[in-house]
mmCIF file of C-alpha atoms in Angstrom:
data_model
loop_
_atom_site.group_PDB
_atom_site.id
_atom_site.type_symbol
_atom_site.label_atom_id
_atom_site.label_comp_id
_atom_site.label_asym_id
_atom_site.label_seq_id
_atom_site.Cartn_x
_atom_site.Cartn_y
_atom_site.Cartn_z
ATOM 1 C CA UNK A 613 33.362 -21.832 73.014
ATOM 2 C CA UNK A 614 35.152 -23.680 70.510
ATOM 3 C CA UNK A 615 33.367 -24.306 67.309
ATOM 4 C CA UNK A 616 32.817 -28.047 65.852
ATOM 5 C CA UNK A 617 31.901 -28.785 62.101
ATOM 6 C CA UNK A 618 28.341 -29.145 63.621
ATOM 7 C CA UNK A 619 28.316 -25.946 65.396
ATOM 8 C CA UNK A 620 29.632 -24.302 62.495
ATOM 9 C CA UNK A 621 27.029 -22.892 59.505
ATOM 10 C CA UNK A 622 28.945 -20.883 56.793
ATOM 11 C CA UNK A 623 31.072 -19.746 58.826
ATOM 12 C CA UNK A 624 28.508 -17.910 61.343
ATOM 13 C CA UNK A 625 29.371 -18.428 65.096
ATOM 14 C CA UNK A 626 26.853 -20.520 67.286
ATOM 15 C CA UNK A 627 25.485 -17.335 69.494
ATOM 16 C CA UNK A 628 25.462 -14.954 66.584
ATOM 17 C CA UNK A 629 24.126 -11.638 67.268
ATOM 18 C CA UNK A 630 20.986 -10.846 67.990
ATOM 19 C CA UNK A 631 18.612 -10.297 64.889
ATOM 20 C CA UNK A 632 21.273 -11.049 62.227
ATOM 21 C CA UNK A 633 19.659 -13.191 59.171
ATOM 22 C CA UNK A 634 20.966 -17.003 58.754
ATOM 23 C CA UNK A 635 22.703 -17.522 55.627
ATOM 24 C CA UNK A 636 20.062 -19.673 54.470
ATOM 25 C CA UNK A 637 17.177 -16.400 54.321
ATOM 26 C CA UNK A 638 20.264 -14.382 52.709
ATOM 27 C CA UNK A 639 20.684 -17.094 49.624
ATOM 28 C CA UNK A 640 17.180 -17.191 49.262
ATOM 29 C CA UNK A 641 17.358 -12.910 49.237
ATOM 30 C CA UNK A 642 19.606 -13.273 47.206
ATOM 31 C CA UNK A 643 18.156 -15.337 44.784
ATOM 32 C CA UNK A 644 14.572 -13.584 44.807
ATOM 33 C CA UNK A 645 16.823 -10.224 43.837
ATOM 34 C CA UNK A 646 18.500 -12.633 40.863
ATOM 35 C CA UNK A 647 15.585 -13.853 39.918
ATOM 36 C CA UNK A 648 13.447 -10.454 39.838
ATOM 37 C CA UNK A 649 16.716 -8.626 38.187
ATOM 38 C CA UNK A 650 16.720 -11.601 35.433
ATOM 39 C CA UNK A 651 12.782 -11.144 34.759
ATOM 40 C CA UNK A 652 13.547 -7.467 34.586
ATOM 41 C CA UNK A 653 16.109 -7.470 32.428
ATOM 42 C CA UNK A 654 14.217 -9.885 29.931
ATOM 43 C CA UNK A 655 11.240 -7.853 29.734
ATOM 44 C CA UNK A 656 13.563 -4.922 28.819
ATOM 45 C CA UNK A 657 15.408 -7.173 26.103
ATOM 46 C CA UNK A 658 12.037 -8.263 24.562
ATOM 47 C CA UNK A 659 10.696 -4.381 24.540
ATOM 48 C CA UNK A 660 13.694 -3.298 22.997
ATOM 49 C CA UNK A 661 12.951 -1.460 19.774
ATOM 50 C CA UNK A 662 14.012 -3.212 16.413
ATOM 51 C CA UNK A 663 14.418 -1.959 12.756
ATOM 52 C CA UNK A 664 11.259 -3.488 11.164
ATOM 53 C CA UNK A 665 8.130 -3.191 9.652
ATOM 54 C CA UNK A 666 4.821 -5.715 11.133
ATOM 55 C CA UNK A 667 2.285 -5.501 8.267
ATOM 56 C CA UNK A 668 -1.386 -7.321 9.642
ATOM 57 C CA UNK A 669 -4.376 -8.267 8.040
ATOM 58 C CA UNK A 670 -6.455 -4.811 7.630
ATOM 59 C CA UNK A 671 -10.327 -4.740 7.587
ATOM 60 C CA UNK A 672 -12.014 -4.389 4.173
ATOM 61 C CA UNK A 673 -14.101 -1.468 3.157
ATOM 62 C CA UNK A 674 -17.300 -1.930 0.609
ATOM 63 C CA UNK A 675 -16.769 0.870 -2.265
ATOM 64 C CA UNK A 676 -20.604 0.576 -3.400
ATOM 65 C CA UNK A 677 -21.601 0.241 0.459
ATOM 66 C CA UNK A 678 -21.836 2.855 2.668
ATOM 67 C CA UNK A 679 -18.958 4.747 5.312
ATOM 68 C CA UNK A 680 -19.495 4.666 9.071
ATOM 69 C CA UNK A 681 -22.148 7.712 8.857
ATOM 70 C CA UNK A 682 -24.447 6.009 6.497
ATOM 71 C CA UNK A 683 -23.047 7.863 3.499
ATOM 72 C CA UNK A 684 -22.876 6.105 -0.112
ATOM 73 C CA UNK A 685 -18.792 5.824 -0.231
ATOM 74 C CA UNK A 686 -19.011 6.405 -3.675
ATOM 75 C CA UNK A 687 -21.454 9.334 -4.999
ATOM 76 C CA UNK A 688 -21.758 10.743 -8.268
ATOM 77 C CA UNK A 689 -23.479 14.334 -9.921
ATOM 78 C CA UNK A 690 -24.170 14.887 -13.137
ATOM 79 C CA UNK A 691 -25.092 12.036 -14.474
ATOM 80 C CA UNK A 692 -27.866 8.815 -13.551
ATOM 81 C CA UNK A 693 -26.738 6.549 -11.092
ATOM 82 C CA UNK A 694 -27.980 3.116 -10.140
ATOM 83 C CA UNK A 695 -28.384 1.320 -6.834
ATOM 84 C CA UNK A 696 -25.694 -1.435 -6.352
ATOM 85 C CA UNK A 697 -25.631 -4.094 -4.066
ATOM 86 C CA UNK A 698 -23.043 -6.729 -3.194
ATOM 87 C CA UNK A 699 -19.423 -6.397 -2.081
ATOM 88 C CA UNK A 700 -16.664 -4.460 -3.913
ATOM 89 C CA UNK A 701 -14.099 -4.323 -1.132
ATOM 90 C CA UNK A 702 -10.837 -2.671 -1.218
ATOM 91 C CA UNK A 703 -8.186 -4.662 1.417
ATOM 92 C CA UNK A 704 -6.279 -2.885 3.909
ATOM 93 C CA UNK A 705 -3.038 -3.614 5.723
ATOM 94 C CA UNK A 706 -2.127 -2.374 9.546
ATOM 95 C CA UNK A 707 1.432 -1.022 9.706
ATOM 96 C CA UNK A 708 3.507 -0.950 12.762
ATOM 97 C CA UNK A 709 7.378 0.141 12.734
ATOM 98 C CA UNK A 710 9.073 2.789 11.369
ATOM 99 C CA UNK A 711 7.422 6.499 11.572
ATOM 100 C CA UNK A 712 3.903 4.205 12.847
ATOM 101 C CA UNK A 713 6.126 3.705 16.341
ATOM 102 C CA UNK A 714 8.491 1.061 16.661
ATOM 103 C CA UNK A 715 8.285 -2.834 16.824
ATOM 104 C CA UNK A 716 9.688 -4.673 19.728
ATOM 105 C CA UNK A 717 11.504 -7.693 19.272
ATOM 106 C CA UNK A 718 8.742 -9.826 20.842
ATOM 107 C CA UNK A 719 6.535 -7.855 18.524
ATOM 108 C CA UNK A 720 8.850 -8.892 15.787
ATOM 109 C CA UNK A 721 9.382 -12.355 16.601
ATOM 110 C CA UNK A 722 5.373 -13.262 17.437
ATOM 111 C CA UNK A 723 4.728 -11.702 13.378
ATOM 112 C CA UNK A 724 7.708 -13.973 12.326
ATOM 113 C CA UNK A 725 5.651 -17.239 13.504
ATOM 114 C CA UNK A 726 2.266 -15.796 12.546
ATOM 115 C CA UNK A 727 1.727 -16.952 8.577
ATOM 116 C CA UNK A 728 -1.016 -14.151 8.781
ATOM 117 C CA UNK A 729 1.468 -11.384 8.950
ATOM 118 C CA UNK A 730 4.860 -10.109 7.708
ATOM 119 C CA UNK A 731 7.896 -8.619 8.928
ATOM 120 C CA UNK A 732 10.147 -6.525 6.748
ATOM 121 C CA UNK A 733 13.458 -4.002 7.670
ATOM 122 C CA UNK A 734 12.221 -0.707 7.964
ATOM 123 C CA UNK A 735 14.438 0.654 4.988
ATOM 124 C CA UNK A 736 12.631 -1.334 2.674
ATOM 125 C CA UNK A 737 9.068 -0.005 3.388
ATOM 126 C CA UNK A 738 10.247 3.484 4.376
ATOM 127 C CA UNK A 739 12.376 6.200 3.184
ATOM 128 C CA UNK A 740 15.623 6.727 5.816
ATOM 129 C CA UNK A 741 14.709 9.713 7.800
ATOM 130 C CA UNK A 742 11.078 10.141 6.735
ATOM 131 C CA UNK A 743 8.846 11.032 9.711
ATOM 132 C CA UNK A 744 5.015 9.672 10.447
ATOM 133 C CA UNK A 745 3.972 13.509 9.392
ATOM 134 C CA UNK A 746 5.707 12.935 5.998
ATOM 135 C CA UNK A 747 4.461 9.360 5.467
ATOM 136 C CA UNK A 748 0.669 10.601 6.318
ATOM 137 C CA UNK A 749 1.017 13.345 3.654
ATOM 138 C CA UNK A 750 2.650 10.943 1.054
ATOM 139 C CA UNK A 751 -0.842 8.625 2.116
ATOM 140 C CA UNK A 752 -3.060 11.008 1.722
ATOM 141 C CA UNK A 753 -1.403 12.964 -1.883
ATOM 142 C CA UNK A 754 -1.674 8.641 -3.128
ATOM 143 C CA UNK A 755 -5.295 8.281 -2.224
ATOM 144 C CA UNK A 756 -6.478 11.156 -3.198
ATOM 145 C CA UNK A 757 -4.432 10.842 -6.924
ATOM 146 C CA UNK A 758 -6.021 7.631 -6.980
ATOM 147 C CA UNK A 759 -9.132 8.393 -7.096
ATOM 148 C CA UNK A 760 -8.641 10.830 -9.231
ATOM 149 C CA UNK A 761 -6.857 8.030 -11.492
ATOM 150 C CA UNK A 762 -9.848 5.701 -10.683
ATOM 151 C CA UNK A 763 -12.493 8.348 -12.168
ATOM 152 C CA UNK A 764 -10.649 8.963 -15.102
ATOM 153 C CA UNK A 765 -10.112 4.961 -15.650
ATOM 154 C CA UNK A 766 -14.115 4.318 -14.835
ATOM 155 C CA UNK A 767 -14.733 7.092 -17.529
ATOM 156 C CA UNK A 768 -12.276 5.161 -19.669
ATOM 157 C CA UNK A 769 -14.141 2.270 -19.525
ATOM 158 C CA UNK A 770 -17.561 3.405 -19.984
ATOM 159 C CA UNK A 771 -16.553 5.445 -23.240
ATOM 160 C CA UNK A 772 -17.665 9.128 -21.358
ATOM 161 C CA UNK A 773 -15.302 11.455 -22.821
ATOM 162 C CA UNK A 774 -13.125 14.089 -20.825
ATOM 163 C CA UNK A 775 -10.432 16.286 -20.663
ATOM 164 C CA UNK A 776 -7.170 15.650 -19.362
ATOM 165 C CA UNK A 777 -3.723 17.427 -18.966
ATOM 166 C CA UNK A 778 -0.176 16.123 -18.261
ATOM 167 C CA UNK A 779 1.779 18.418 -15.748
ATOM 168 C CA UNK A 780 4.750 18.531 -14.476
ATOM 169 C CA UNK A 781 4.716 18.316 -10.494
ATOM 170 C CA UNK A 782 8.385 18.260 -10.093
ATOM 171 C CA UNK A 783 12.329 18.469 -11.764
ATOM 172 C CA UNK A 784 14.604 16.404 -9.017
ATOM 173 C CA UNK A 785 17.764 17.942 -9.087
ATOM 174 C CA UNK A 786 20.372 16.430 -11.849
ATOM 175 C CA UNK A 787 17.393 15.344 -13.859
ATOM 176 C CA UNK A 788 17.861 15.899 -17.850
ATOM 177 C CA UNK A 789 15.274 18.357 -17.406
ATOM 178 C CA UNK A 790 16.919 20.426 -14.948
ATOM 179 C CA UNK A 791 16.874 24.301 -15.870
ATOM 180 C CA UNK A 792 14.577 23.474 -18.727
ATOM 181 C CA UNK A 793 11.572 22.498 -17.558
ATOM 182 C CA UNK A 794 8.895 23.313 -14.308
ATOM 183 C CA UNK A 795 6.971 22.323 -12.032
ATOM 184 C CA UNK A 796 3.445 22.935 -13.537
ATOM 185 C CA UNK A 797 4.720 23.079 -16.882
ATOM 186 C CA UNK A 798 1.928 21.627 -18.989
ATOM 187 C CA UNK A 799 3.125 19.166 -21.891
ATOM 188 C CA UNK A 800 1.597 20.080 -25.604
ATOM 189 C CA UNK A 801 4.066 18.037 -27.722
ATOM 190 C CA UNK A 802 6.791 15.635 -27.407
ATOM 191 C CA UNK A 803 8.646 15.261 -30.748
ATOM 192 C CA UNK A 804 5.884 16.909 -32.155
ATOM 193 C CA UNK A 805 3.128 14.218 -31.543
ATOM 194 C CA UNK A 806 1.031 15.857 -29.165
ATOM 195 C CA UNK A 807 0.207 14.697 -25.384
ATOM 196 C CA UNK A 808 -2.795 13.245 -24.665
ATOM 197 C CA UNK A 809 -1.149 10.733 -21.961
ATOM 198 C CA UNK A 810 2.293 9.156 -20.437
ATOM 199 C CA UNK A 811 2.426 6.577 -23.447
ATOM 200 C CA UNK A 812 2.597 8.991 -25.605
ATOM 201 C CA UNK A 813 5.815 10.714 -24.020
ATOM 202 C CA UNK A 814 7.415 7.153 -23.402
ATOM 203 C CA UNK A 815 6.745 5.605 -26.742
ATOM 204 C CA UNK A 816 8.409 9.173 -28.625
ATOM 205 C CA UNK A 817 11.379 8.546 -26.080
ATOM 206 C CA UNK A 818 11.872 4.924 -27.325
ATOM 207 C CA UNK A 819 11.670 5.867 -30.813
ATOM 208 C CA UNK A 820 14.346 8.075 -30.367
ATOM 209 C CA UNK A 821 16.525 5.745 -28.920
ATOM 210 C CA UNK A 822 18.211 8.607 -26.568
ATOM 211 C CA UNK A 823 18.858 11.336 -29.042
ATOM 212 C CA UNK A 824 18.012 14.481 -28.532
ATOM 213 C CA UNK A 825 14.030 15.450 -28.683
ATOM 214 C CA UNK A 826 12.269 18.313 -29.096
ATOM 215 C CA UNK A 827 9.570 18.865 -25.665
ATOM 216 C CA UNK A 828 7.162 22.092 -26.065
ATOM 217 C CA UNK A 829 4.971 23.131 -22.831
ATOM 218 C CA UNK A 830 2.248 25.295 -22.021
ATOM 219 C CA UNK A 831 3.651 27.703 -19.273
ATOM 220 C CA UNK A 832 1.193 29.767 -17.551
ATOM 221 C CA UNK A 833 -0.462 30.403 -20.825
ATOM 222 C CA UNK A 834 2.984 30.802 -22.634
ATOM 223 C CA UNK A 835 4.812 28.191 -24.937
ATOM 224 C CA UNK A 836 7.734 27.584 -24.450
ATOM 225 C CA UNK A 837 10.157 25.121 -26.309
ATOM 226 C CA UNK A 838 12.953 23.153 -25.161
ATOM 227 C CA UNK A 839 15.839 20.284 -26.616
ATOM 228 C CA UNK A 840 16.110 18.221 -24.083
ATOM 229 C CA UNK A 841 18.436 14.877 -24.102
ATOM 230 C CA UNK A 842 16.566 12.207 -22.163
ATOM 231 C CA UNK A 843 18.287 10.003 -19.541
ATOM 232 C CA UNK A 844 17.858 6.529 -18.674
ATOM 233 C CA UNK A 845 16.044 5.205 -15.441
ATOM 234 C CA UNK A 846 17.067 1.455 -13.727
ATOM 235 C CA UNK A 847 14.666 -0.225 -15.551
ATOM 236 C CA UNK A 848 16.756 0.778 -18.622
ATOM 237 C CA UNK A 849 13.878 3.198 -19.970
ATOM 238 C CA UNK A 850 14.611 6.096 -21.422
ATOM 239 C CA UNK A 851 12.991 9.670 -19.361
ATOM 240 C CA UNK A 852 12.741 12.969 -19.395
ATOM 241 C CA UNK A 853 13.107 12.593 -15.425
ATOM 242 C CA UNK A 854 10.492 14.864 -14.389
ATOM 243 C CA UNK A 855 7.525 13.872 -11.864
ATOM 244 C CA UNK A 856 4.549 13.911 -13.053
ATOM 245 C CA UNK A 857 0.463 14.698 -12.522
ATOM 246 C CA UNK A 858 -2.516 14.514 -14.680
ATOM 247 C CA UNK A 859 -4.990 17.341 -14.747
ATOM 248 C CA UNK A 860 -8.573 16.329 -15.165
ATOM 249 C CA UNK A 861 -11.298 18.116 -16.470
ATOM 250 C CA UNK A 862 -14.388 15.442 -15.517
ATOM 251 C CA UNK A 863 -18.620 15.890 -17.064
ATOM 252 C CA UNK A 864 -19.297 14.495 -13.507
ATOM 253 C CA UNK A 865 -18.376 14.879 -9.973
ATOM 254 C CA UNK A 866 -17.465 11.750 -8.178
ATOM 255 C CA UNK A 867 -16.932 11.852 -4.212
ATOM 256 C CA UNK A 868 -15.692 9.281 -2.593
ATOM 257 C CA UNK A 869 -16.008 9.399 1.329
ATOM 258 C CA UNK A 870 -13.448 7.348 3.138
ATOM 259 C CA UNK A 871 -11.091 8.686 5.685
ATOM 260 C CA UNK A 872 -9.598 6.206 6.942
ATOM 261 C CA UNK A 873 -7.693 4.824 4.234
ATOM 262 C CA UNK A 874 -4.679 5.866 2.464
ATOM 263 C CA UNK A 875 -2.300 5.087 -0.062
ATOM 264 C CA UNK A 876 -2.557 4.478 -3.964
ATOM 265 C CA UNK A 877 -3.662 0.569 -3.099
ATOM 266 C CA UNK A 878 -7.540 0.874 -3.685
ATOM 267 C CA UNK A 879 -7.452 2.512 -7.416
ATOM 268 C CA UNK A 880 -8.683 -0.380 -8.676
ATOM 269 C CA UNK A 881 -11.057 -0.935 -6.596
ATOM 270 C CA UNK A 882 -12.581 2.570 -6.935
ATOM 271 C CA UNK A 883 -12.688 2.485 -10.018
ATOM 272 C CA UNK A 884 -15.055 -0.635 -10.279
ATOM 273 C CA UNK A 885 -17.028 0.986 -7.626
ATOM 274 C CA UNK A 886 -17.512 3.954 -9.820
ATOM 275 C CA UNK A 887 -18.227 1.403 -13.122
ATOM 276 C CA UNK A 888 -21.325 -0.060 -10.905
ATOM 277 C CA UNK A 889 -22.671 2.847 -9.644
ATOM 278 C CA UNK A 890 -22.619 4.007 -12.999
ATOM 279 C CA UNK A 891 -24.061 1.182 -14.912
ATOM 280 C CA UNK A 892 -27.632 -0.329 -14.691
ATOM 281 C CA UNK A 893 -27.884 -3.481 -12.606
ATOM 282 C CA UNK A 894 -25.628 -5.173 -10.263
ATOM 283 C CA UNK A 895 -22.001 -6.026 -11.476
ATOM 284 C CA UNK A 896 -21.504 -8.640 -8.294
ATOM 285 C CA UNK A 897 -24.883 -10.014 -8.438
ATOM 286 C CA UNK A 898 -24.895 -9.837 -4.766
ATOM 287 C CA UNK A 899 -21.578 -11.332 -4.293
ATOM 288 C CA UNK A 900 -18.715 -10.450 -2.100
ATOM 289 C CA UNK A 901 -15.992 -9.774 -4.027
ATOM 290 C CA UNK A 902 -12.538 -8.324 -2.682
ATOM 291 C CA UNK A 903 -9.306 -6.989 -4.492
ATOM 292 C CA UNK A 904 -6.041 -4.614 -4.666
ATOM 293 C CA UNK A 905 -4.005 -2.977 -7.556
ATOM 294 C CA UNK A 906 -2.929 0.547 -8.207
ATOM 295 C CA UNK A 907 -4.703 2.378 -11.515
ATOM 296 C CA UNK A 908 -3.998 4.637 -14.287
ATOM 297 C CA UNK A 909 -6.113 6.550 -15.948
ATOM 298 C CA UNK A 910 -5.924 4.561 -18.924
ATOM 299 C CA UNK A 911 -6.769 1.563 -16.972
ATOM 300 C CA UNK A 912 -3.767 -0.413 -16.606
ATOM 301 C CA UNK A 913 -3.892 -2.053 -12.726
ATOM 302 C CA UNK A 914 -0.169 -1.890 -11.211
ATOM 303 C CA UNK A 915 1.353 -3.379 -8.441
ATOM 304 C CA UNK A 916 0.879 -2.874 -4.306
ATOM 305 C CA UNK A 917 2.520 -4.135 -1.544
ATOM 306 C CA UNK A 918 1.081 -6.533 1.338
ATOM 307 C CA UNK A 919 -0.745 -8.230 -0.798
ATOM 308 C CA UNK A 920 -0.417 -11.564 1.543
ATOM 309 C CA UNK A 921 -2.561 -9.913 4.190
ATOM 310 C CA UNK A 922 -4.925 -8.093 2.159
ATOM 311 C CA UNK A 923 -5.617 -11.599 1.099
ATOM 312 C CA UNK A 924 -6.309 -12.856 4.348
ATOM 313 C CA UNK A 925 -7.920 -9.673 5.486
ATOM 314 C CA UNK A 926 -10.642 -10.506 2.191
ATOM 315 C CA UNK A 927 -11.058 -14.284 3.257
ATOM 316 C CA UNK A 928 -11.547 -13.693 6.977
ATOM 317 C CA UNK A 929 -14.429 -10.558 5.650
ATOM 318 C CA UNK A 930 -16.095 -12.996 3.703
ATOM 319 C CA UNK A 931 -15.094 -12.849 -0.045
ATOM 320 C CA UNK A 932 -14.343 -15.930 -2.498
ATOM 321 C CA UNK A 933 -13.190 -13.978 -5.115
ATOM 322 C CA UNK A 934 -9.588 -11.565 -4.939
ATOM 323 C CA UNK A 935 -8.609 -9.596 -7.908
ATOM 324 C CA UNK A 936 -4.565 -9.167 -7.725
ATOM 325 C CA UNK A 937 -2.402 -7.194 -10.203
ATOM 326 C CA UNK A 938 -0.623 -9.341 -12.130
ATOM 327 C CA UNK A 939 2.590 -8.169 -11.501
ATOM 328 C CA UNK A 940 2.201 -9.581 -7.814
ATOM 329 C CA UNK A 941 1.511 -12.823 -8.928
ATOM 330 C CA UNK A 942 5.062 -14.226 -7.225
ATOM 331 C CA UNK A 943 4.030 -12.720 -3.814
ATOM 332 C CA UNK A 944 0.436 -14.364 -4.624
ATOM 333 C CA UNK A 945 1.586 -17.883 -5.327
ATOM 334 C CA UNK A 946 1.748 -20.487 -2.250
ATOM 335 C CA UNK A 947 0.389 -17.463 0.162
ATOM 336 C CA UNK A 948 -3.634 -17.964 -1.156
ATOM 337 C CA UNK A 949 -6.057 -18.535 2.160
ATOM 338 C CA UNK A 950 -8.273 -21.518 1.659
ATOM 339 C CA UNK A 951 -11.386 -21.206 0.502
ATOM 340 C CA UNK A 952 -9.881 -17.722 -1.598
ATOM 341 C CA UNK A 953 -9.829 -18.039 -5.541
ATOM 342 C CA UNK A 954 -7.655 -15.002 -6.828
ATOM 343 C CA UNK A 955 -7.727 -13.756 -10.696
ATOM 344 C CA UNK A 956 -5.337 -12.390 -12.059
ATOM 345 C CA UNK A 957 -5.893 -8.506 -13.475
ATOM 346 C CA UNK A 958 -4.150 -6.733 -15.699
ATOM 347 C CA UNK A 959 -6.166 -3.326 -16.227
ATOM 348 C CA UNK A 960 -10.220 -2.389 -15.682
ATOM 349 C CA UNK A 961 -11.687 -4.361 -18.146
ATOM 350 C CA UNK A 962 -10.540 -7.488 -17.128
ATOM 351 C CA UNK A 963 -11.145 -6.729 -13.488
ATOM 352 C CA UNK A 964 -15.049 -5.578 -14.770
ATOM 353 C CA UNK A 965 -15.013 -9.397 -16.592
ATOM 354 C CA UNK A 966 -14.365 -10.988 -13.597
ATOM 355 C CA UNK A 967 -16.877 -9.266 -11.870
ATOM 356 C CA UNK A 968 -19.430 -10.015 -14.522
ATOM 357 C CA UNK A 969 -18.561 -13.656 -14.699
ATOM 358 C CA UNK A 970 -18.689 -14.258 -11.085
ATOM 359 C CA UNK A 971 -21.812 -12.120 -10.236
ATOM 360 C CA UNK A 972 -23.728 -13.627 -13.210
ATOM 361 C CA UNK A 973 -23.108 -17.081 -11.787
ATOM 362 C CA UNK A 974 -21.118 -18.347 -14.985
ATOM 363 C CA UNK A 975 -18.661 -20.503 -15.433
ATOM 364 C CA UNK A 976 -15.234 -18.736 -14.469
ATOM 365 C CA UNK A 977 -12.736 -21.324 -15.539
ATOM 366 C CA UNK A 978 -11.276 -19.511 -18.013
ATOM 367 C CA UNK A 979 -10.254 -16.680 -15.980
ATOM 368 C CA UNK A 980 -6.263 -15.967 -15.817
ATOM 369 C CA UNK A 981 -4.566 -16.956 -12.587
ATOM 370 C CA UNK A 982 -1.424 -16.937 -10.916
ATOM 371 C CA UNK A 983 1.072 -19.973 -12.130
ATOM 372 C CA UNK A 984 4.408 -20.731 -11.569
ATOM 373 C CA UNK A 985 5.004 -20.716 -15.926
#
C-alpha cells in the first residue's frame, strides 16, 4: 500500500504491528518520565546540604520556677531562702547546621524569608572541623562555668563574702607564657599586687605598657616565680596569653537543675535567680520578665549571640520586659518584637534595678535603652 500524508503518523506505517504503542502514548511516556525525572531531581537540589547555620526562636526556662520534675531550678544550702514567684526566664535558641546536622537549601532559604529566624555560614558560629561531641562538651564546660560565675556574681551583689582563686586552665602553644607557666598554676601576684581577680592582672599589664613583669604562682603548694614579657591580643590589649578559670570557695551550695540547656548565655539570668531566692520578697512582683547576657563573677554582663530570637522566643512566652547586654545593643536595634520593651544591662546591679522597678510597678522611664547615639 502506498502511504498518503493522511495515512502517514510520524512516520509509522498504516497496519503497524500488532501491539506496538502510537507515538502519541510514547510522547506522553515520555513526558511523564521528564516530568517525574525533573520533580526528582528538584527535590534532590532543594535537600542538598549547604554551609550554614538556622538559629530559631528557643523556649524560655523560669530560673525561680521549677524543671520538668517539679524541682526548684534554683536551690540553695546553707543559708535562708525565700519563696519567689514571677518569671525570671533565661531565652534559648534552636541550632541546626554544622555539627547539629546539616541545613538544606530549602531549609536555608524558608529561615532567609522568616524575620523570626537567622541564617549564618557555618564558619562563623563553629570552629572548622569541630564535631557535635566537641561542641556538646564546649556547651556543657560554658554552662556549668556559668553558673559557677553566676553564684559568685549573686554573692557579689548581696555583699556575702567568699573565697576565690585565679587558675590557669591552659598555655596555647606560642603564647608569652609558654615554658613558664601551667595549667593549674594558681596566680598570687602580678607585679607584686596580689590577685584577687582578672582586673587585677589586666590593669598591672596596662600599667606596664608591655615591659617585662614579674608573675609569681602557687604550684601544687610551691611558688614559683617567673619574668614573663606579655603579648598583645586583637583587641590591642596587652596578655599574658594563658586561659583562664576561677576557683571558688562558696559559704553556700547553690544547685541549679537544668539539663537541657547549654552554653555561657543564661549567667545573667542565674544569677538574678539566685539574688531572689536569696532575698526576702519578690524581685518581679509577679511579673514575667525575660533576658540574656554572659556574667563574671564580678558582675559585669557580656555579650551572647542570637539575641534576635531569644527576643522573640521571650515575647511569644509572655514577657514585656528583656534585659540585653549592652554590648548587643546593634543586633537589638530595629529587631525588637512588638509589644517587647528591652533595657539595656551592663552588669547585676543594673539588671536587679530593672527588676525592682518593673516588679514594684514604678515608673521605668529612666531605664537605659538601646539607641542609635
Amino acid at each position: 500500500m502506498t502511504l498518503t500524508e493522511g495515512d502517514q503518523h510520524a512516520g509509522w506505517p498504516e497496519s503497524g504491528l500488532e501491539g506496538s504503542t502510537p507515538p502519541e502514548d510514547n510522547r506522553f511516556t515520555a513526558m511523564a518520565v521528564s516530568a517525574v525525572l525533573t520533580l526528582v531531581l528538584g527535590i534532590g537540589l532543594f535537600t542538598l546540604p549547604v554551609p550554614y547555620v538556622v538559629e530559631t526562636p528557643g523556649p524560655t526556662y523560669n530560673t525561680i520556677g521549677v524543671d520538668k520534675a517539679g524541682k526548684p531550678v534554683i536551690s540553695v544550702k546553707g543559708r535562708e531562702t525565700f519563696p519567689a514567684n514571677g518569671n525570671l526566664d533565661l531565652t534559648t535558641v534552636y541550632v541546626e547546621g554544622g555539627p547539629e546536622g546539616y541545613v538544606s537549601v530549602l531549609s536555608a532559604f524558608a529561615a532567609w524569608v522568616d524575620k523570626s529566624k537567622a541564617v549564618y555560614p557555618v564558619e562563623m558560629i563553629y570552629p572548622e572541623g569541630v564535631t557535635k561531641e566537641q561542641s556538646d562538651q564546649e556547651n556543657a564546660v560554658a554552662m556549668a562555668t556559668s553558673q559557677e560565675d553566676a553564684v559568685a556574681a549573686a554573692l557579689n551583689e548581696l555583699d556575702i563574702p567568699f573565697d576565690q582563686k585565679l587558675k590557669i586552665a591552659g598555655v596555647p602553644e606560642s603564647s608569652p607564657s609558654q615554658g613558664k607557666l601551667e595549667p593549674g598554676d594558681v596566680f598570687v601576684s602580678v607585679g607584686g599586687k596580689p590577685v584577687t581577680a582578672l582586673k587585677v592582672i589586666q590593669d598591672e599589664l596596662a600599667a606596664e605598657a608591655g615591659q617585662p613583669v614579674t608573675v609569681v604562682v602557687d604550684r601544687n603548694g610551691n611558688s614559683v616565680t617567673e619574668t614573663i614579657t606579655p603579648g598583645k591580643n586583637a583587641a590591642g590589649r596587652y596578655i599574658l596569653g594563658v586561659q583562664l578559670q576561677y576557683d571558688f570557695t562558696f559559704p553556700v551550695e547553690v544547685t541549679i537543675s537544668l539539663q537541657e540547656v547549654g552554653g555561657s548565655s543564661a549567667g545573667m539570668m542565674f544569677a538574678l535567680g539566685i539574688v531572689d531566692t536569696m532575698t526576702p520578697g519578690d524581685l518581679t512582683g509577679g511579673r514575667k520578665i525575660a533576658g540574656t547576657g554572659t556574667i563574671s563573677p564580678d558582675g559585669s554582663v557580656g555579650p551572647i549571640g542570637g539575641i534576635g530570637q531569644k527576643m522573640v522566643g521571650a515575647q511569644r512566652a509572655g514577657a514585656t520586659v528583656f534585659l540585653a547586654p549592652a554590648a548587643n545593643c546593634e543586633q537589638v536595634l530595629g529587631h525588637i518584637p512588638d509589644g517587647l520593651r528591652v533595657v539595656k544591662i551592663e552588669n547585676l546591679a543594673e539588671a536587679k534595678k530593672a527588676v525592682e522597678l518593673v516588679g514594684a510597678g514604678q515608673d521605668t522611664a529612666a531605664l537605659p535603652t538601646c539607641t542609635t547615639d
